[in-house]
Amino acid sequence: MTGRFGLVIVAVGLPCVLWVALRDRAARAVVVMYDVTDEAGQRFDHLVSSITSLQRAHGFWLITASGAITSTYQFKVNASASNLLRRMNASARLVGPRILVTNVAVPTLTAGSLSMHFLPDRILLRDGRHVADLAYQHLQVGVEHARFIEGGPVPRDGTVVDSTWRYVNVKGGPDRRFKNNARLPILLYGRLTVRSHSGLNLVWDASQVTLVHAVANALHQSIAARPPVIRS
């Protein structure tokens, strides 16, 4: 439609569409309000700041698969690596799940369709359309320094500790049979492992080791704290 009548229809219809969309979202949302003060508030602030600090890392990934090298041939054609890892780019955000309405910041680690949302009393795990919750006291958190043979772009803040060849001989030197045998840097990354007895097993790598240690320390504080008392 054109002319004044069409403009009137748009002016009246657009607010109605927005109202219906917001009403539908509110009907499906879960509202959770927190009153986090004193020690619990400081502990959660520490967790928020440590997770959002991962935004400073130029390299952050979720390890999606891992397999051990079992043959000499695999060793030669995989730059002398002892394990093969598959990973995807990850990010740290301050964005909670769309179904949640709350009054606190929600630090989140996300990669692909998987997200970990950290709340004051629990963690929400989202994998596609499936959402589950887990208390901090059920977590097992580990941190380590991981040497990684970087075949992709090298993060600007990464620490190069050694190098190797894309194709190596038995002794670890370059295999002369390959013409385009590039030298690959070995970097030191921080590795955060989050597990639970229910089967959760997530491994995150970051190019800055200190940032991973800060997240692990904040999570250990939440794990050691007493579970909150929920009053109806």
PDB file of C-alpha atoms in Angstrom:
ATOM      1  CA  MET A   1       0.000   0.000   0.000  1.00  0.00           C
ATOM      2  CA  THR A   2       1.164   3.519  -0.739  1.00  0.00           C
ATOM      3  CA  GLY A   3       0.182   6.995   0.309  1.00  0.00           C
ATOM      4  CA  ARG A   4      -1.043   8.246   3.671  1.00  0.00           C
ATOM      5  CA  PHE A   5      -3.186   5.188   4.410  1.00  0.00           C
ATOM      6  CA  GLY A   6      -0.198   2.868   4.081  1.00  0.00           C
ATOM      7  CA  LEU A   7       1.886   4.996   6.443  1.00  0.00           C
ATOM      8  CA  VAL A   8      -0.902   4.932   9.024  1.00  0.00           C
ATOM      9  CA  ILE A   9      -1.092   1.143   8.857  1.00  0.00           C
ATOM     10  CA  VAL A  10       2.686   0.880   9.413  1.00  0.00           C
ATOM     11  CA  ALA A  11       2.615   3.399  12.283  1.00  0.00           C
ATOM     12  CA  VAL A  12      -0.155   1.493  14.057  1.00  0.00           C
ATOM     13  CA  GLY A  13       0.916  -2.054  13.189  1.00  0.00           C
ATOM     14  CA  LEU A  14       4.627  -1.893  14.098  1.00  0.00           C
ATOM     15  CA  PRO A  15       4.100  -1.165  17.828  1.00  0.00           C
ATOM     16  CA  CYS A  16       1.531  -3.981  17.944  1.00  0.00           C
ATOM     17  CA  VAL A  17       4.006  -6.434  16.428  1.00  0.00           C
ATOM     18  CA  LEU A  18       6.712  -5.396  18.906  1.00  0.00           C
ATOM     19  CA  TRP A  19       4.282  -5.700  21.822  1.00  0.00           C
ATOM     20  CA  VAL A  20       3.245  -9.216  20.757  1.00  0.00           C
ATOM     21  CA  ALA A  21       6.904 -10.274  20.378  1.00  0.00           C
ATOM     22  CA  LEU A  22       7.848  -8.923  23.804  1.00  0.00           C
ATOM     23  CA  ARG A  23       4.785 -10.521  25.413  1.00  0.00           C
ATOM     24  CA  ASP A  24       5.661 -13.883  23.846  1.00  0.00           C
ATOM     25  CA  ARG A  25       9.258 -13.646  25.095  1.00  0.00           C
ATOM     26  CA  ALA A  26       8.114 -12.683  28.604  1.00  0.00           C
ATOM     27  CA  ALA A  27       5.724 -15.645  28.688  1.00  0.00           C
ATOM     28  CA  ARG A  28       8.595 -18.042  27.955  1.00  0.00           C
ATOM     29  CA  ALA A  29      11.185 -16.333  30.176  1.00  0.00           C
ATOM     30  CA  VAL A  30      12.410 -17.443  33.580  1.00  0.00           C
ATOM     31  CA  VAL A  31      12.703 -14.548  36.044  1.00  0.00           C
ATOM     32  CA  VAL A  32      15.394 -14.906  38.734  1.00  0.00           C
ATOM     33  CA  MET A  33      16.335 -11.983  40.971  1.00  0.00           C
ATOM     34  CA  TYR A  34      19.388 -12.055  43.237  1.00  0.00           C
ATOM     35  CA  ASP A  35      20.335 -10.155  46.380  1.00  0.00           C
ATOM     36  CA  VAL A  36      24.079 -10.870  46.486  1.00  0.00           C
ATOM     37  CA  THR A  37      25.998  -8.959  49.159  1.00  0.00           C
ATOM     38  CA  ASP A  38      29.009  -9.214  51.476  1.00  0.00           C
ATOM     39  CA  GLU A  39      31.316 -12.184  50.871  1.00  0.00           C
ATOM     40  CA  ALA A  40      29.052 -13.803  48.271  1.00  0.00           C
ATOM     41  CA  GLY A  41      28.907 -10.528  46.356  1.00  0.00           C
ATOM     42  CA  GLN A  42      32.679 -10.152  46.358  1.00  0.00           C
ATOM     43  CA  ARG A  43      33.084 -13.748  45.251  1.00  0.00           C
ATOM     44  CA  PHE A  44      30.691 -13.293  42.330  1.00  0.00           C
ATOM     45  CA  ASP A  45      32.298  -9.969  41.331  1.00  0.00           C
ATOM     46  CA  HIS A  46      35.641 -11.801  41.193  1.00  0.00           C
ATOM     47  CA  LEU A  47      34.108 -14.447  38.937  1.00  0.00           C
ATOM     48  CA  VAL A  48      32.551 -11.840  36.639  1.00  0.00           C
ATOM     49  CA  SER A  49      35.790  -9.876  36.268  1.00  0.00           C
ATOM     50  CA  SER A  50      37.977 -12.958  35.719  1.00  0.00           C
ATOM     51  CA  ILE A  51      35.737 -14.429  33.013  1.00  0.00           C
ATOM     52  CA  THR A  52      35.231 -11.142  31.184  1.00  0.00           C
ATOM     53  CA  SER A  53      39.014 -10.602  31.303  1.00  0.00           C
ATOM     54  CA  LEU A  54      39.298 -13.473  28.838  1.00  0.00           C
ATOM     55  CA  GLN A  55      38.071 -10.971  26.250  1.00  0.00           C
ATOM     56  CA  ARG A  56      41.630  -9.593  26.286  1.00  0.00           C
ATOM     57  CA  ALA A  57      43.061 -12.878  25.005  1.00  0.00           C
ATOM     58  CA  HIS A  58      43.777 -12.823  21.270  1.00  0.00           C
ATOM     59  CA  GLY A  59      43.292 -16.587  21.167  1.00  0.00           C
ATOM     60  CA  PHE A  60      40.518 -18.487  22.958  1.00  0.00           C
ATOM     61  CA  TRP A  61      39.201 -21.921  21.967  1.00  0.00           C
ATOM     62  CA  LEU A  62      37.065 -24.847  23.084  1.00  0.00           C
ATOM     63  CA  ILE A  63      38.720 -28.244  22.589  1.00  0.00           C
ATOM     64  CA  THR A  64      36.086 -30.437  20.936  1.00  0.00           C
ATOM     65  CA  ALA A  65      38.064 -33.665  20.393  1.00  0.00           C
ATOM     66  CA  SER A  66      41.397 -35.202  21.403  1.00  0.00           C
ATOM     67  CA  GLY A  67      43.205 -38.330  20.265  1.00  0.00           C
ATOM     68  CA  ALA A  68      46.619 -39.821  21.026  1.00  0.00           C
ATOM     69  CA  ILE A  69      49.277 -40.394  18.357  1.00  0.00           C
ATOM     70  CA  THR A  70      49.740 -44.165  18.153  1.00  0.00           C
ATOM     71  CA  SER A  71      52.047 -44.789  15.186  1.00  0.00           C
ATOM     72  CA  THR A  72      55.389 -43.589  13.856  1.00  0.00           C
ATOM     73  CA  TYR A  73      53.727 -42.395  10.652  1.00  0.00           C
ATOM     74  CA  GLN A  74      51.263 -40.212  12.588  1.00  0.00           C
ATOM     75  CA  PHE A  75      54.197 -38.802  14.565  1.00  0.00           C
ATOM     76  CA  LYS A  76      56.056 -37.899  11.354  1.00  0.00           C
ATOM     77  CA  VAL A  77      53.180 -36.186   9.519  1.00  0.00           C
ATOM     78  CA  ASN A  78      51.782 -34.329  12.549  1.00  0.00           C
ATOM     79  CA  ALA A  79      54.803 -32.221  13.505  1.00  0.00           C
ATOM     80  CA  SER A  80      55.927 -34.679  16.261  1.00  0.00           C
ATOM     81  CA  ALA A  81      52.760 -34.039  18.289  1.00  0.00           C
ATOM     82  CA  SER A  82      51.820 -36.582  20.949  1.00  0.00           C
ATOM     83  CA  ASN A  83      48.093 -35.756  20.697  1.00  0.00           C
ATOM     84  CA  LEU A  84      45.805 -34.422  18.002  1.00  0.00           C
ATOM     85  CA  LEU A  85      43.292 -31.795  19.073  1.00  0.00           C
ATOM     86  CA  ARG A  86      40.255 -30.413  17.329  1.00  0.00           C
ATOM     87  CA  ARG A  87      39.118 -26.991  18.501  1.00  0.00           C
ATOM     88  CA  MET A  88      36.736 -24.156  17.665  1.00  0.00           C
ATOM     89  CA  ASN A  89      36.927 -20.434  18.366  1.00  0.00           C
ATOM     90  CA  ALA A  90      35.349 -19.383  21.649  1.00  0.00           C
ATOM     91  CA  SER A  91      34.504 -16.083  23.310  1.00  0.00           C
ATOM     92  CA  ALA A  92      33.768 -14.594  26.732  1.00  0.00           C
ATOM     93  CA  ARG A  93      30.736 -12.332  27.025  1.00  0.00           C
ATOM     94  CA  LEU A  94      28.385 -10.658  29.467  1.00  0.00           C
ATOM     95  CA  VAL A  95      25.237 -12.055  27.875  1.00  0.00           C
ATOM     96  CA  GLY A  96      22.913 -14.483  29.633  1.00  0.00           C
ATOM     97  CA  PRO A  97      20.561 -16.946  27.916  1.00  0.00           C
ATOM     98  CA  ARG A  98      17.547 -15.373  26.236  1.00  0.00           C
ATOM     99  CA  ILE A  99      15.112 -17.315  28.409  1.00  0.00           C
ATOM    100  CA  LEU A 100      16.566 -15.800  31.598  1.00  0.00           C
ATOM    101  CA  VAL A 101      15.592 -12.432  33.028  1.00  0.00           C
ATOM    102  CA  THR A 102      17.769 -11.417  35.975  1.00  0.00           C
ATOM    103  CA  ASN A 103      19.183  -8.386  37.764  1.00  0.00           C
ATOM    104  CA  VAL A 104      22.870  -9.432  37.722  1.00  0.00           C
ATOM    105  CA  ALA A 105      25.552  -9.568  35.059  1.00  0.00           C
ATOM    106  CA  VAL A 106      25.887 -13.051  33.576  1.00  0.00           C
ATOM    107  CA  PRO A 107      29.448 -13.868  32.438  1.00  0.00           C
ATOM    108  CA  THR A 108      29.367 -16.468  29.700  1.00  0.00           C
ATOM    109  CA  LEU A 109      31.811 -18.725  27.859  1.00  0.00           C
ATOM    110  CA  THR A 110      30.480 -19.718  24.461  1.00  0.00           C
ATOM    111  CA  ALA A 111      31.634 -21.698  21.434  1.00  0.00           C
ATOM    112  CA  GLY A 112      29.306 -22.661  18.621  1.00  0.00           C
ATOM    113  CA  SER A 113      25.994 -23.854  20.052  1.00  0.00           C
ATOM    114  CA  LEU A 114      27.466 -24.489  23.516  1.00  0.00           C
ATOM    115  CA  SER A 115      27.468 -21.916  26.327  1.00  0.00           C
ATOM    116  CA  MET A 116      28.305 -21.814  30.030  1.00  0.00           C
ATOM    117  CA  HIS A 117      26.412 -19.090  31.911  1.00  0.00           C
ATOM    118  CA  PHE A 118      27.735 -18.319  35.390  1.00  0.00           C
ATOM    119  CA  LEU A 119      25.173 -17.172  37.974  1.00  0.00           C
ATOM    120  CA  PRO A 120      25.790 -16.404  41.666  1.00  0.00           C
ATOM    121  CA  ASP A 121      24.485 -19.818  42.828  1.00  0.00           C
ATOM    122  CA  ARG A 122      24.850 -22.121  39.827  1.00  0.00           C
ATOM    123  CA  ILE A 123      25.920 -22.592  36.233  1.00  0.00           C
ATOM    124  CA  LEU A 124      23.532 -22.878  33.309  1.00  0.00           C
ATOM    125  CA  LEU A 125      24.735 -25.111  30.475  1.00  0.00           C
ATOM    126  CA  ARG A 126      23.200 -24.637  27.044  1.00  0.00           C
ATOM    127  CA  ASP A 127      23.799 -26.956  24.108  1.00  0.00           C
ATOM    128  CA  GLY A 128      21.566 -25.878  21.260  1.00  0.00           C
ATOM    129  CA  ARG A 129      17.997 -25.915  22.601  1.00  0.00           C
ATOM    130  CA  HIS A 130      18.874 -28.014  25.648  1.00  0.00           C
ATOM    131  CA  VAL A 131      19.554 -26.241  28.953  1.00  0.00           C
ATOM    132  CA  ALA A 132      20.682 -27.787  32.261  1.00  0.00           C
ATOM    133  CA  ASP A 133      21.870 -26.343  35.568  1.00  0.00           C
ATOM    134  CA  LEU A 134      24.719 -27.413  37.813  1.00  0.00           C
ATOM    135  CA  ALA A 135      25.745 -26.277  41.294  1.00  0.00           C
ATOM    136  CA  TYR A 136      29.312 -25.011  41.718  1.00  0.00           C
ATOM    137  CA  GLN A 137      29.894 -27.614  44.439  1.00  0.00           C
ATOM    138  CA  HIS A 138      29.548 -30.369  41.821  1.00  0.00           C
ATOM    139  CA  LEU A 139      32.346 -28.988  39.640  1.00  0.00           C
ATOM    140  CA  GLN A 140      35.939 -30.139  39.335  1.00  0.00           C
ATOM    141  CA  VAL A 141      38.163 -27.415  37.888  1.00  0.00           C
ATOM    142  CA  GLY A 142      41.730 -27.879  36.719  1.00  0.00           C
ATOM    143  CA  VAL A 143      44.279 -25.567  35.130  1.00  0.00           C
ATOM    144  CA  GLU A 144      47.561 -26.343  33.392  1.00  0.00           C
ATOM    145  CA  HIS A 145      50.138 -24.967  30.991  1.00  0.00           C
ATOM    146  CA  ALA A 146      49.677 -26.668  27.623  1.00  0.00           C
ATOM    147  CA  ARG A 147      52.241 -26.735  24.808  1.00  0.00           C
ATOM    148  CA  PHE A 148      50.478 -26.445  21.464  1.00  0.00           C
ATOM    149  CA  ILE A 149      51.937 -26.749  17.961  1.00  0.00           C
ATOM    150  CA  GLU A 150      50.257 -23.830  16.232  1.00  0.00           C
ATOM    151  CA  GLY A 151      49.470 -24.532  12.596  1.00  0.00           C
ATOM    152  CA  GLY A 152      47.145 -21.530  12.274  1.00  0.00           C
ATOM    153  CA  PRO A 153      47.567 -17.802  12.948  1.00  0.00           C
ATOM    154  CA  VAL A 154      49.751 -17.110  15.997  1.00  0.00           C
ATOM    155  CA  PRO A 155      47.992 -14.928  18.619  1.00  0.00           C
ATOM    156  CA  ARG A 156      49.810 -11.657  19.194  1.00  0.00           C
ATOM    157  CA  ASP A 157      49.831 -12.249  22.947  1.00  0.00           C
ATOM    158  CA  GLY A 158      50.900 -15.901  22.711  1.00  0.00           C
ATOM    159  CA  THR A 159      54.167 -17.113  24.241  1.00  0.00           C
ATOM    160  CA  VAL A 160      56.370 -19.012  21.773  1.00  0.00           C
ATOM    161  CA  VAL A 161      58.498 -21.549  23.674  1.00  0.00           C
ATOM    162  CA  ASP A 162      59.889 -23.709  20.856  1.00  0.00           C
ATOM    163  CA  SER A 163      59.390 -24.770  17.245  1.00  0.00           C
ATOM    164  CA  THR A 164      59.144 -27.900  15.137  1.00  0.00           C
ATOM    165  CA  TRP A 165      58.625 -28.957  11.527  1.00  0.00           C
ATOM    166  CA  ARG A 166      55.322 -29.783   9.909  1.00  0.00           C
ATOM    167  CA  TYR A 167      56.851 -33.079   8.742  1.00  0.00           C
ATOM    168  CA  VAL A 168      59.555 -34.596  10.948  1.00  0.00           C
ATOM    169  CA  ASN A 169      61.845 -37.595  10.785  1.00  0.00           C
ATOM    170  CA  VAL A 170      62.252 -40.170  13.519  1.00  0.00           C
ATOM    171  CA  LYS A 171      64.846 -38.051  15.296  1.00  0.00           C
ATOM    172  CA  GLY A 172      62.614 -34.966  15.303  1.00  0.00           C
ATOM    173  CA  GLY A 173      64.389 -33.053  12.539  1.00  0.00           C
ATOM    174  CA  PRO A 174      62.875 -31.925   9.217  1.00  0.00           C
ATOM    175  CA  ASP A 175      61.829 -34.664   6.812  1.00  0.00           C
ATOM    176  CA  ARG A 176      63.682 -33.773   3.587  1.00  0.00           C
ATOM    177  CA  ARG A 177      61.251 -35.736   1.428  1.00  0.00           C
ATOM    178  CA  PHE A 178      58.692 -32.922   1.720  1.00  0.00           C
ATOM    179  CA  LYS A 179      59.446 -29.739  -0.238  1.00  0.00           C
ATOM    180  CA  ASN A 180      57.000 -27.380   1.523  1.00  0.00           C
ATOM    181  CA  ASN A 181      58.022 -28.339   5.041  1.00  0.00           C
ATOM    182  CA  ALA A 182      57.259 -25.245   7.096  1.00  0.00           C
ATOM    183  CA  ARG A 183      58.623 -24.555  10.553  1.00  0.00           C
ATOM    184  CA  LEU A 184      55.810 -24.325  13.124  1.00  0.00           C
ATOM    185  CA  PRO A 185      55.921 -22.454  16.432  1.00  0.00           C
ATOM    186  CA  ILE A 186      55.126 -24.193  19.713  1.00  0.00           C
ATOM    187  CA  LEU A 187      53.156 -21.937  22.048  1.00  0.00           C
ATOM    188  CA  LEU A 188      52.379 -22.106  25.734  1.00  0.00           C
ATOM    189  CA  TYR A 189      48.658 -21.758  26.379  1.00  0.00           C
ATOM    190  CA  GLY A 190      46.594 -21.781  29.535  1.00  0.00           C
ATOM    191  CA  ARG A 191      44.190 -24.732  29.680  1.00  0.00           C
ATOM    192  CA  LEU A 192      41.045 -24.700  31.818  1.00  0.00           C
ATOM    193  CA  THR A 193      39.271 -28.022  32.420  1.00  0.00           C
ATOM    194  CA  VAL A 194      35.740 -28.077  33.857  1.00  0.00           C
ATOM    195  CA  ARG A 195      34.335 -31.495  34.812  1.00  0.00           C
ATOM    196  CA  SER A 196      31.537 -32.952  36.921  1.00  0.00           C
ATOM    197  CA  HIS A 197      30.454 -36.385  38.129  1.00  0.00           C
ATOM    198  CA  SER A 198      27.397 -36.135  35.864  1.00  0.00           C
ATOM    199  CA  GLY A 199      29.577 -36.305  32.746  1.00  0.00           C
ATOM    200  CA  LEU A 200      30.460 -32.685  31.997  1.00  0.00           C
ATOM    201  CA  ASN A 201      33.920 -32.405  30.443  1.00  0.00           C
ATOM    202  CA  LEU A 202      34.834 -29.077  28.843  1.00  0.00           C
ATOM    203  CA  VAL A 203      38.367 -27.946  27.984  1.00  0.00           C
ATOM    204  CA  TRP A 204      39.144 -24.322  27.103  1.00  0.00           C
ATOM    205  CA  ASP A 205      42.485 -22.956  25.862  1.00  0.00           C
ATOM    206  CA  ALA A 206      43.550 -19.294  26.029  1.00  0.00           C
ATOM    207  CA  SER A 207      46.628 -17.552  24.703  1.00  0.00           C
ATOM    208  CA  GLN A 208      47.270 -15.808  28.044  1.00  0.00           C
ATOM    209  CA  VAL A 209      48.091 -18.238  30.837  1.00  0.00           C
ATOM    210  CA  THR A 210      47.466 -15.738  33.655  1.00  0.00           C
ATOM    211  CA  LEU A 211      43.870 -15.128  32.551  1.00  0.00           C
ATOM    212  CA  VAL A 212      43.079 -18.845  32.797  1.00  0.00           C
ATOM    213  CA  HIS A 213      44.602 -19.039  36.278  1.00  0.00           C
ATOM    214  CA  ALA A 214      42.382 -16.135  37.390  1.00  0.00           C
ATOM    215  CA  VAL A 215      39.228 -17.916  36.167  1.00  0.00           C
ATOM    216  CA  ALA A 216      40.256 -21.172  37.856  1.00  0.00           C
ATOM    217  CA  ASN A 217      40.925 -19.342  41.129  1.00  0.00           C
ATOM    218  CA  ALA A 218      37.508 -17.633  41.029  1.00  0.00           C
ATOM    219  CA  LEU A 219      35.754 -20.934  40.283  1.00  0.00           C
ATOM    220  CA  HIS A 220      37.580 -22.675  43.137  1.00  0.00           C
ATOM    221  CA  GLN A 221      36.289 -19.999  45.515  1.00  0.00           C
ATOM    222  CA  SER A 222      32.721 -20.635  44.362  1.00  0.00           C
ATOM    223  CA  ILE A 223      33.195 -24.398  44.679  1.00  0.00           C
ATOM    224  CA  ALA A 224      34.517 -24.090  48.241  1.00  0.00           C
ATOM    225  CA  ALA A 225      31.690 -21.769  49.343  1.00  0.00           C
ATOM    226  CA  ARG A 226      28.607 -23.073  51.135  1.00  0.00           C
ATOM    227  CA  PRO A 227      25.595 -23.685  48.899  1.00  0.00           C
ATOM    228  CA  PRO A 228      23.105 -20.799  49.145  1.00  0.00           C
ATOM    229  CA  VAL A 229      19.958 -21.166  51.192  1.00  0.00           C
ATOM    230  CA  ILE A 230      16.884 -20.618  49.022  1.00  0.00           C
ATOM    231  CA  ARG A 231      13.890 -19.220  50.848  1.00  0.00           C
ATOM    232  CA  SER A 232      10.427 -19.363  49.346  1.00  0.00           C
TER     233      SER A 232
END
